[in-house]
Amino acid sequence: MGHKVVVFDISVIRALWETRVKKHKAWQKKETERLEKSALEKIKEEWNFVAECRRKGIPQAAYCKNGFVDTSARLLEKIERNTFARQSSLSKERDKRRSPFVFELSGEQWTELPDSLKEQTHLQEWHITNTLIQIIPTYIELFQAMRILDLPKNQISCLPAEIGHLKNLKELNVSFNLLRSIPPELGDCENLEKLDCSGNLELTELPFELSNLKQVTFVDISANKFASVPICVLRMCNLQWLDISNNILNDLPQDIDRLEELQTFLLYKNKLTYLPYALLNLKKLTLLVVSGDHLVELPTALCDSSTPLKFVSLMDNPLDNTQCQDGVEVMESERDRQCFDKEFLKAYLEDVKERESVPSYTTKVSFSLQL
């Protein structure tokens, strides 16, 4: 008996499969439309968005509007852009550190600078931090190409007079050391643009010779013992940023308006009871940070909407002055607290400046006074 061969017309088979494909595509389209209209799909999208925000540390207030999740906020894209920008910045910083013109030193194992350093007079930058170094040697005058002297968080108790020979110096950072004075010879560094003496705790004055620093745009003398704004600072005609917070100021000088270029003025944690009307003459002042705890009077015109000024009121509660038998521990804890305060405020101010738009009710912060 032979085999039976079944023969089909190929056109019949093709028509069969085309019909099945059309039905499947129609079902897919209908299912897609159903999912788009489904509340479950929206809930799933919002849940994934919230989970991603939480994973990246974004606060709930940033993506919730009136109790509803706002997935259009594009916060994740902004976070990724900021992360990429930070990574690029760190990469550039690492490349800079590899430069043969940059010297970097850190770690508490260092109690003095290496002897070989005096032979590297071609260096343009010193970055020395978190060491136990107490003295900057006098041979620093040999570094005529020096542009940046970055010496924060060490144990430096004095600066040599020879620092005045660094004619090309643009930045000097001696914050959070043990300085009690600044050498008058620093006034000979006529190209200096940035001066940071914050966090030395016992610094009470700046020498009048610093009046010669006409290129300075940034001065930070916070967390010290200044009872008034130094005269030399009032003569820095190009000054744009002045931080004299965490001192013992009782008042501001009436000629504070000499600082015509001043844009940022940080005054918080002092003993000010009023703000002078001379502040109204600072036409470029855009940011004034004060602690309202002791204020009993301020010019009402400062709150005028026509002024470019933004008020930031920090209502501080003083910490208990708990005594400790070990004076070193008190000093260290005070320095750490001051350093933390500065880092916090820095982050806050950067956040304020990054805001694209600020509602009018947050642009001005009124002072409520209880007399």
Short mmCIF file of C-alpha atoms in Angstrom, two decimals, residues 24-329:
data_model
loop_
_atom_site.label_atom_id
_atom_site.label_comp_id
_atom_site.label_asym_id
_atom_site.label_seq_id
_atom_site.Cartn_x
_atom_site.Cartn_y
_atom_site.Cartn_z
CA HIS A 24 -2.89 39.12 17.57
CA LYS A 25 -1.93 42.71 16.68
CA ALA A 26 -5.47 43.89 17.35
CA TRP A 27 -5.38 42.17 20.75
CA GLN A 28 -1.98 43.79 21.55
CA LYS A 29 -3.29 47.24 20.65
CA LYS A 30 -6.39 46.76 22.75
CA GLU A 31 -4.32 45.51 25.69
CA THR A 32 -1.96 48.50 25.42
CA GLU A 33 -4.90 50.91 25.47
CA ARG A 34 -6.33 49.10 28.46
CA LEU A 35 -3.05 49.36 30.38
CA GLU A 36 -2.72 53.07 29.55
CA LYS A 37 -6.12 53.67 31.08
CA SER A 38 -5.51 51.35 34.01
CA ALA A 39 -4.83 52.88 37.44
CA LEU A 40 -2.57 49.93 38.28
CA GLU A 41 -0.06 50.94 35.61
CA LYS A 42 0.02 54.51 36.95
CA ILE A 43 0.49 53.23 40.50
CA LYS A 44 3.34 50.98 39.32
CA GLU A 45 5.05 53.91 37.58
CA GLU A 46 4.73 56.12 40.66
CA TRP A 47 5.98 53.34 42.94
CA ASN A 48 9.07 52.74 40.80
CA PHE A 49 9.71 56.50 40.70
CA VAL A 50 9.38 56.85 44.49
CA ALA A 51 11.61 53.81 45.06
CA GLU A 52 14.31 55.28 42.82
CA CYS A 53 14.07 58.66 44.55
CA ARG A 54 14.43 57.06 47.97
CA ARG A 55 17.37 54.97 46.78
CA LYS A 56 19.15 58.15 45.69
CA GLY A 57 18.33 60.01 48.90
CA ILE A 58 15.83 62.52 47.47
CA PRO A 59 13.46 63.80 50.20
CA GLN A 60 9.75 63.12 49.81
CA ALA A 61 8.90 66.83 49.79
CA ALA A 62 10.81 67.20 46.53
CA TYR A 63 8.56 64.88 44.51
CA CYS A 64 5.20 65.15 46.33
CA LYS A 65 2.85 68.00 45.42
CA ASN A 66 -0.26 68.37 47.57
CA GLY A 67 -0.01 64.73 48.58
CA PHE A 68 0.40 63.37 45.03
CA VAL A 69 3.56 61.99 43.46
CA ASP A 70 4.80 64.28 40.70
CA THR A 71 6.70 62.02 38.29
CA SER A 72 7.24 64.94 35.91
CA ALA A 73 9.64 66.63 38.34
CA ARG A 74 12.62 65.09 36.47
CA LEU A 75 14.50 64.92 39.76
CA LEU A 76 16.34 61.77 38.73
CA GLU A 77 17.74 63.44 35.63
CA LYS A 78 18.88 66.41 37.71
CA ILE A 79 20.53 64.14 40.29
CA GLU A 80 22.33 62.24 37.53
CA ARG A 81 23.51 65.49 35.94
CA ASN A 82 24.77 66.77 39.29
CA THR A 83 26.51 63.44 39.99
CA PHE A 84 28.20 63.54 36.61
CA ALA A 85 29.25 67.14 37.19
CA ARG A 86 30.71 66.24 40.59
CA GLN A 87 32.60 63.30 39.10
CA SER A 88 33.99 65.52 36.34
CA SER A 89 35.02 68.09 38.93
CA LEU A 90 36.76 65.42 41.05
CA SER A 91 38.50 64.10 37.97
CA LYS A 92 39.80 67.56 37.11
CA GLU A 93 40.89 68.02 40.72
CA ARG A 94 42.83 64.75 40.61
CA ASP A 95 44.48 65.81 37.35
CA LYS A 96 45.45 69.09 38.97
CA ARG A 97 46.96 67.26 41.93
CA ARG A 98 49.19 65.29 39.54
CA SER A 99 50.71 68.51 38.30
CA PRO A 100 54.45 68.85 39.02
CA PHE A 101 53.70 72.37 40.26
CA VAL A 102 51.39 71.21 43.08
CA PHE A 103 52.50 69.90 46.49
CA GLU A 104 50.01 67.98 48.63
CA LEU A 105 50.41 66.67 52.17
CA SER A 106 47.93 65.29 54.72
CA GLY A 107 47.82 62.99 57.73
CA GLU A 108 48.60 63.31 61.42
CA GLN A 109 51.89 61.46 60.99
CA TRP A 110 53.37 64.73 59.67
CA THR A 111 54.73 67.04 62.38
CA GLU A 112 56.97 69.08 60.09
CA LEU A 113 57.47 69.64 56.39
CA PRO A 114 59.86 67.29 54.55
CA ASP A 115 63.40 68.65 54.07
CA SER A 116 63.26 68.01 50.33
CA LEU A 117 60.52 70.61 49.96
CA LYS A 118 62.93 73.56 50.13
CA GLU A 119 64.52 72.41 46.87
CA GLN A 120 61.22 72.46 44.94
CA THR A 121 60.97 76.23 44.58
CA HIS A 122 59.14 75.85 41.26
CA LEU A 123 55.95 74.83 43.12
CA GLN A 124 52.91 77.05 42.59
CA GLU A 125 50.51 75.47 45.08
CA TRP A 126 50.73 73.97 48.56
CA HIS A 127 47.81 71.91 49.85
CA ILE A 128 48.57 70.83 53.43
CA THR A 129 45.68 69.67 55.60
CA ASN A 130 44.92 67.62 58.73
CA THR A 131 48.52 67.42 59.92
CA LEU A 132 50.26 68.23 63.21
CA ILE A 133 52.57 70.76 61.58
CA GLN A 134 53.00 73.84 63.80
CA ILE A 135 55.45 76.03 61.89
CA ILE A 136 55.73 77.25 58.31
CA PRO A 137 59.48 77.66 57.68
CA THR A 138 61.01 80.96 56.62
CA TYR A 139 62.34 79.46 53.40
CA ILE A 140 58.82 79.87 52.02
CA GLU A 141 60.09 83.18 50.59
CA LEU A 142 62.00 81.17 47.97
CA PHE A 143 58.74 80.06 46.33
CA GLN A 144 58.27 83.12 44.14
CA ALA A 145 55.86 81.29 41.80
CA MET A 146 53.47 80.46 44.67
CA ARG A 147 49.84 81.21 43.80
CA ILE A 148 47.83 79.11 46.27
CA LEU A 149 48.77 78.46 49.90
CA ASP A 150 46.11 76.10 51.24
CA LEU A 151 46.84 75.18 54.89
CA PRO A 152 43.55 74.33 56.67
CA LYS A 153 43.09 72.13 59.76
CA ASN A 154 46.66 71.94 60.99
CA GLN A 155 48.33 73.10 64.23
CA ILE A 156 49.99 76.22 62.82
CA SER A 157 50.49 78.82 65.56
CA CYS A 158 52.16 81.59 63.53
CA LEU A 159 52.99 82.61 59.99
CA PRO A 160 56.49 83.82 59.07
CA ALA A 161 57.03 87.44 58.04
CA GLU A 162 58.69 86.09 54.87
CA ILE A 163 55.24 85.27 53.52
CA GLY A 164 55.13 88.89 52.36
CA HIS A 165 57.70 88.05 49.66
CA LEU A 166 55.17 85.93 47.76
CA LYS A 167 54.19 88.61 45.27
CA ASN A 168 52.18 86.23 43.06
CA LEU A 169 50.12 84.74 45.90
CA LYS A 170 46.40 84.81 45.09
CA GLU A 171 44.84 82.56 47.74
CA LEU A 172 45.74 82.06 51.40
CA ASN A 173 43.74 79.61 53.52
CA VAL A 174 44.90 79.19 57.13
CA SER A 175 41.51 78.24 58.54
CA PHE A 176 41.11 76.06 61.65
CA ASN A 177 44.64 76.40 62.94
CA LEU A 178 45.94 77.98 66.18
CA LEU A 179 46.79 81.45 64.92
CA ARG A 180 46.58 84.40 67.29
CA SER A 181 47.89 87.01 64.84
CA ILE A 182 48.52 87.64 61.16
CA PRO A 183 51.89 89.10 60.10
CA PRO A 184 51.68 92.71 58.79
CA GLU A 185 53.97 91.67 55.92
CA LEU A 186 51.03 89.85 54.36
CA GLY A 187 49.94 93.30 53.17
CA ASP A 188 52.81 93.17 50.66
CA CYS A 189 51.10 90.34 48.75
CA GLU A 190 49.43 92.87 46.48
CA ASN A 191 47.87 90.24 44.17
CA LEU A 192 46.05 88.37 46.95
CA GLU A 193 42.40 87.75 46.07
CA LYS A 194 41.17 85.32 48.73
CA LEU A 195 41.93 85.32 52.47
CA ASP A 196 40.51 82.68 54.83
CA CYS A 197 41.48 82.93 58.52
CA SER A 198 38.33 81.32 59.91
CA GLY A 199 38.16 78.92 62.84
CA ASN A 200 41.33 79.95 64.67
CA LEU A 201 39.10 80.83 67.67
CA GLU A 202 41.55 83.28 69.30
CA LEU A 203 42.24 85.71 66.44
CA THR A 204 41.18 89.21 67.56
CA GLU A 205 42.43 91.61 64.89
CA LEU A 206 43.99 91.98 61.47
CA PRO A 207 46.97 94.31 60.93
CA PHE A 208 46.25 97.68 59.34
CA GLU A 209 48.85 96.90 56.64
CA LEU A 210 46.35 94.56 55.01
CA SER A 211 44.63 97.71 53.74
CA ASN A 212 47.05 97.48 50.81
CA LEU A 213 45.28 94.36 49.52
CA LYS A 214 43.13 96.07 46.91
CA GLN A 215 42.55 92.92 44.83
CA VAL A 216 40.90 90.91 47.62
CA THR A 217 37.34 89.81 46.81
CA PHE A 218 36.86 87.17 49.54
CA VAL A 219 37.55 87.47 53.29
CA ASP A 220 36.50 84.87 55.88
CA ILE A 221 37.39 85.65 59.50
CA SER A 222 34.51 83.75 61.10
CA ALA A 223 34.77 81.71 64.32
CA ASN A 224 37.28 84.00 66.02
CA LYS A 225 37.17 86.76 68.64
CA PHE A 226 36.67 89.92 66.56
CA ALA A 227 34.86 92.64 68.47
CA SER A 228 34.52 94.86 65.38
CA VAL A 229 35.02 94.78 61.64
CA PRO A 230 38.77 95.34 61.08
CA ILE A 231 39.65 98.73 59.59
CA CYS A 232 41.79 97.08 56.93
CA VAL A 233 38.76 95.10 55.71
CA LEU A 234 36.76 98.30 55.26
CA ARG A 235 39.51 99.53 52.95
CA MET A 236 39.37 96.51 50.64
CA CYS A 237 37.49 98.30 47.89
CA ASN A 238 36.84 95.21 45.72
CA LEU A 239 35.56 92.97 48.50
CA GLN A 240 32.53 90.91 47.41
CA TRP A 241 32.26 88.27 50.16
CA LEU A 242 32.72 88.96 53.87
CA ASP A 243 32.11 86.34 56.55
CA ILE A 244 32.55 87.62 60.11
CA SER A 245 30.06 85.26 61.74
CA ASN A 246 30.68 83.52 65.07
CA ASN A 247 32.55 86.43 66.63
CA ILE A 248 31.66 88.92 69.39
CA LEU A 249 30.46 91.91 67.34
CA ASN A 250 28.16 94.28 69.22
CA ASP A 251 27.60 96.62 66.28
CA LEU A 252 28.64 97.40 62.73
CA PRO A 253 30.63 100.51 61.75
CA GLN A 254 28.63 103.37 60.30
CA ASP A 255 30.98 103.46 57.31
CA ILE A 256 30.25 99.85 56.37
CA ASP A 257 28.99 101.27 53.08
CA ARG A 258 32.61 101.79 52.03
CA LEU A 259 32.39 98.21 50.76
CA GLU A 260 30.56 99.20 47.60
CA GLU A 261 31.20 95.89 45.82
CA LEU A 262 29.98 93.71 48.69
CA GLN A 263 27.50 91.04 47.57
CA THR A 264 27.46 88.51 50.43
CA PHE A 265 27.64 89.50 54.11
CA LEU A 266 27.53 86.78 56.78
CA LEU A 267 26.91 88.03 60.33
CA TYR A 268 25.18 85.20 62.17
CA LYS A 269 26.02 84.23 65.76
CA ASN A 270 27.25 87.61 66.98
CA LYS A 271 25.86 90.00 69.58
CA LEU A 272 24.32 92.54 67.22
CA THR A 273 21.25 94.36 68.52
CA TYR A 274 20.60 96.44 65.39
CA LEU A 275 21.60 96.83 61.75
CA PRO A 276 22.76 100.29 60.61
CA TYR A 277 21.02 102.24 57.86
CA ALA A 278 24.34 102.35 56.02
CA LEU A 279 23.56 98.85 54.78
CA LEU A 280 20.99 100.44 52.47
CA ASN A 281 23.85 102.06 50.57
CA LEU A 282 25.32 98.70 49.60
CA LYS A 283 23.59 98.52 46.23
CA LYS A 284 25.15 95.20 45.23
CA LEU A 285 24.38 93.36 48.46
CA THR A 286 22.18 90.35 47.61
CA LEU A 287 22.66 88.02 50.57
CA LEU A 288 22.65 89.00 54.25
CA VAL A 289 22.82 86.23 56.85
CA VAL A 290 22.10 87.24 60.46
CA SER A 291 20.97 85.65 63.66
CA GLY A 292 17.87 87.49 64.83
CA ASP A 293 18.23 86.44 68.46
CA HIS A 294 19.60 89.80 69.64
CA LEU A 295 18.18 92.15 67.02
CA VAL A 296 15.83 94.78 68.38
CA GLU A 297 16.03 97.23 65.47
CA LEU A 298 16.65 97.12 61.76
CA PRO A 299 15.96 99.50 58.86
CA THR A 300 12.48 98.73 57.58
CA ALA A 301 13.64 99.68 54.09
CA LEU A 302 15.71 96.49 54.04
CA CYS A 303 12.45 94.58 53.61
CA ASP A 304 11.41 96.71 50.65
CA SER A 305 10.65 94.51 47.66
CA SER A 306 12.58 96.89 45.40
CA THR A 307 15.89 95.88 46.99
CA PRO A 308 17.80 92.86 45.60
CA LEU A 309 18.53 91.65 49.11
CA LYS A 310 17.60 88.19 50.34
CA PHE A 311 17.33 87.68 54.10
CA VAL A 312 18.27 84.41 55.69
CA SER A 313 17.38 84.29 59.38
CA LEU A 314 19.10 81.62 61.46
CA MET A 315 17.43 81.38 64.86
CA ASP A 316 20.23 79.75 66.87
CA ASN A 317 19.88 78.20 70.30
CA PRO A 318 23.14 78.55 72.25
CA LEU A 319 24.71 75.33 73.41
CA ASP A 320 25.30 74.67 77.09
CA ASN A 321 28.77 75.75 78.13
CA THR A 322 29.64 72.43 79.67
CA GLN A 323 33.03 72.64 81.34
CA CYS A 324 35.64 69.98 80.83
CA GLN A 325 38.84 69.41 82.73
CA ASP A 326 40.81 68.67 79.59
CA GLY A 327 41.25 72.00 77.79
CA VAL A 328 42.49 70.30 74.61
CA GLU A 329 39.25 68.35 74.27
#
